[in-house]
Amino acid sequence: MSDDDADDGTGSESDAGVSSSGAAAVPVGVKLGSTRTVIALPGEHGTENRIIKTLTCMATYEDALTGEEKVLYGEEAAREYPDRVEYMLRSGLPEDADRAEMTKTFFEAIIEEHDIPANSGVVYAIPTIDNPTGLENLQNVIENSSIGLELVESYPESLCGSIPAFGDDLEAIDEIFVAVNMGSTNLEASAYRRGEQLSPFTTGAVTGNEVDRMIANYVEEETQGRVNIDNQTAREYKEEHADFVDFEPFTDIIQQPGGGSHEFTIERSVMDAVNEYLDDAVDELANTFLPELANDYMKVYQLALDRPIAITGGMACIPGIVDEFEKRLSAELNRDIEVIAADEPDIAPTIGAQRIAARLVDTN
């Protein structure tokens, strides 16, 4: 997404802040992610955010009595209909009209179930992907949703995700820094100069989804072909066991096709995969993104490397990955680099988007 797109947003700013009824608009942050969707809005007492988090997937089924088509989404859909559940944003964006329509249905189901107010100012954290069709489809989903009647804007996901890493307010907007988004479908990097996005970089070669595939392959190798797991199970292994500080081998049990069960222990597969991922991410950042940034904006490059690099995204949740990323990148660049992340990097973009929404609602 271009810097102009990030600044202009997707909706009108007129009459924002207070509705015709006189009620203040509710600031809402949204990230429609390839793996998980997260929504943040003020809690009941207004002191802490209410966080809604669910898998970005849905399944439809026919009501046995009425024949009416019903919709399940998130973990419930993945658990009950694994044979036909749809992850409509696997590439990070709705690629075609069908997936855009599914995304609308999915999003409206969340809005309705969680009673997210229509009288709201909404900021969306948007991935940095060079895909005009997908971005247009996502914009249509956003514009046609039943929330954000007072204000709708969008900002780069990596900027939104950096905001909680830099402080309790919007300090990141006044910084010059580099942000790295370690997502399921892409590795993204951008420089920011007081909120302006510079030299956005995206690659689909280093992703959380690829780590899941590697884990599944390595489990088969480690067990000499006796165990085959799907990518969903591999993702669960990664999220539950990957740890750069205190990884411990773990056991699991599978049911054999002919009956009975087989218990096995995983010692190397998970950490081999995440170590390869981190090496590849450091290589992409040090040898592709940063040279391009230096070529385009030398002064920004120099200033940014003297400041912390903010990482966000699902892969940034692995314990110890911040320190390990800092150590490996420092060694690759042959200089001391500081790396920071929010306490919960996977929901950080939504928290940052909600803070921007609150500021915009107050300002308007």
Coordinates of N, CA and C in Angstrom, one line a residue, residues 8 14 21 46 52-53 58 60 76 86 116 138 153 181 187 196 214 248 257 263 297 362:
D8 N -4.5 8.8 3.2 CA -5.8 9.2 2.8 C -6.9 8.4 3.4
S14 N -15.3 13.8 7.5 CA -16.3 14.8 7.9 C -17.2 14.3 8.9
S21 N -26.8 11.9 16.9 CA -27.5 11.7 18.2 C -26.8 12.4 19.4
G46 N -14.0 1.7 30.1 CA -13.2 2.7 29.3 C -11.7 2.8 29.8
I52 N -10.9 -8.6 20.8 CA -11.6 -9.8 20.1 C -10.6 -10.4 19.2
K53 N -10.3 -11.7 19.3 CA -9.3 -12.3 18.5 C -9.9 -13.7 18.0
M58 N -13.9 -19.3 7.9 CA -15.3 -19.5 8.0 C -15.8 -20.8 7.3
T60 N -19.7 -22.7 6.0 CA -21.1 -22.6 6.0 C -21.7 -24.0 6.1
E76 N -14.2 -22.2 16.0 CA -15.4 -23.1 15.9 C -15.5 -23.7 14.5
E86 N -12.8 -22.3 5.1 CA -12.1 -21.4 4.2 C -11.3 -20.4 4.9
I116 N -20.2 -4.8 18.0 CA -19.3 -3.7 17.8 C -20.1 -2.5 17.2
L138 N -10.2 -5.5 -0.4 CA -10.2 -5.2 1.0 C -10.9 -3.9 1.3
E153 N -10.4 5.0 8.5 CA -9.0 5.3 8.0 C -8.2 4.0 7.9
N181 N 7.6 -6.6 10.0 CA 6.4 -7.3 10.3 C 6.6 -8.8 10.0
L187 N 6.9 -11.4 4.9 CA 7.9 -10.6 5.8 C 7.9 -9.2 5.2
E196 N 5.6 8.8 8.0 CA 5.7 8.7 6.6 C 6.4 7.3 6.3
M214 N 7.6 -26.4 7.0 CA 8.9 -26.9 7.3 C 8.8 -27.8 8.5
E248 N 12.1 -27.2 25.2 CA 12.2 -28.5 25.7 C 11.5 -29.5 24.7
P257 N -3.9 -45.5 11.6 CA -5.0 -45.9 10.7 C -5.7 -47.2 11.0
E263 N 3.0 -43.0 20.2 CA 3.5 -41.8 20.9 C 4.9 -41.5 20.4
Y297 N 17.3 6.5 0.7 CA 17.2 7.6 1.8 C 18.4 7.3 2.7
D362 N -10.9 12.1 18.8 CA -10.8 13.2 19.7 C -10.6 14.5 18.9

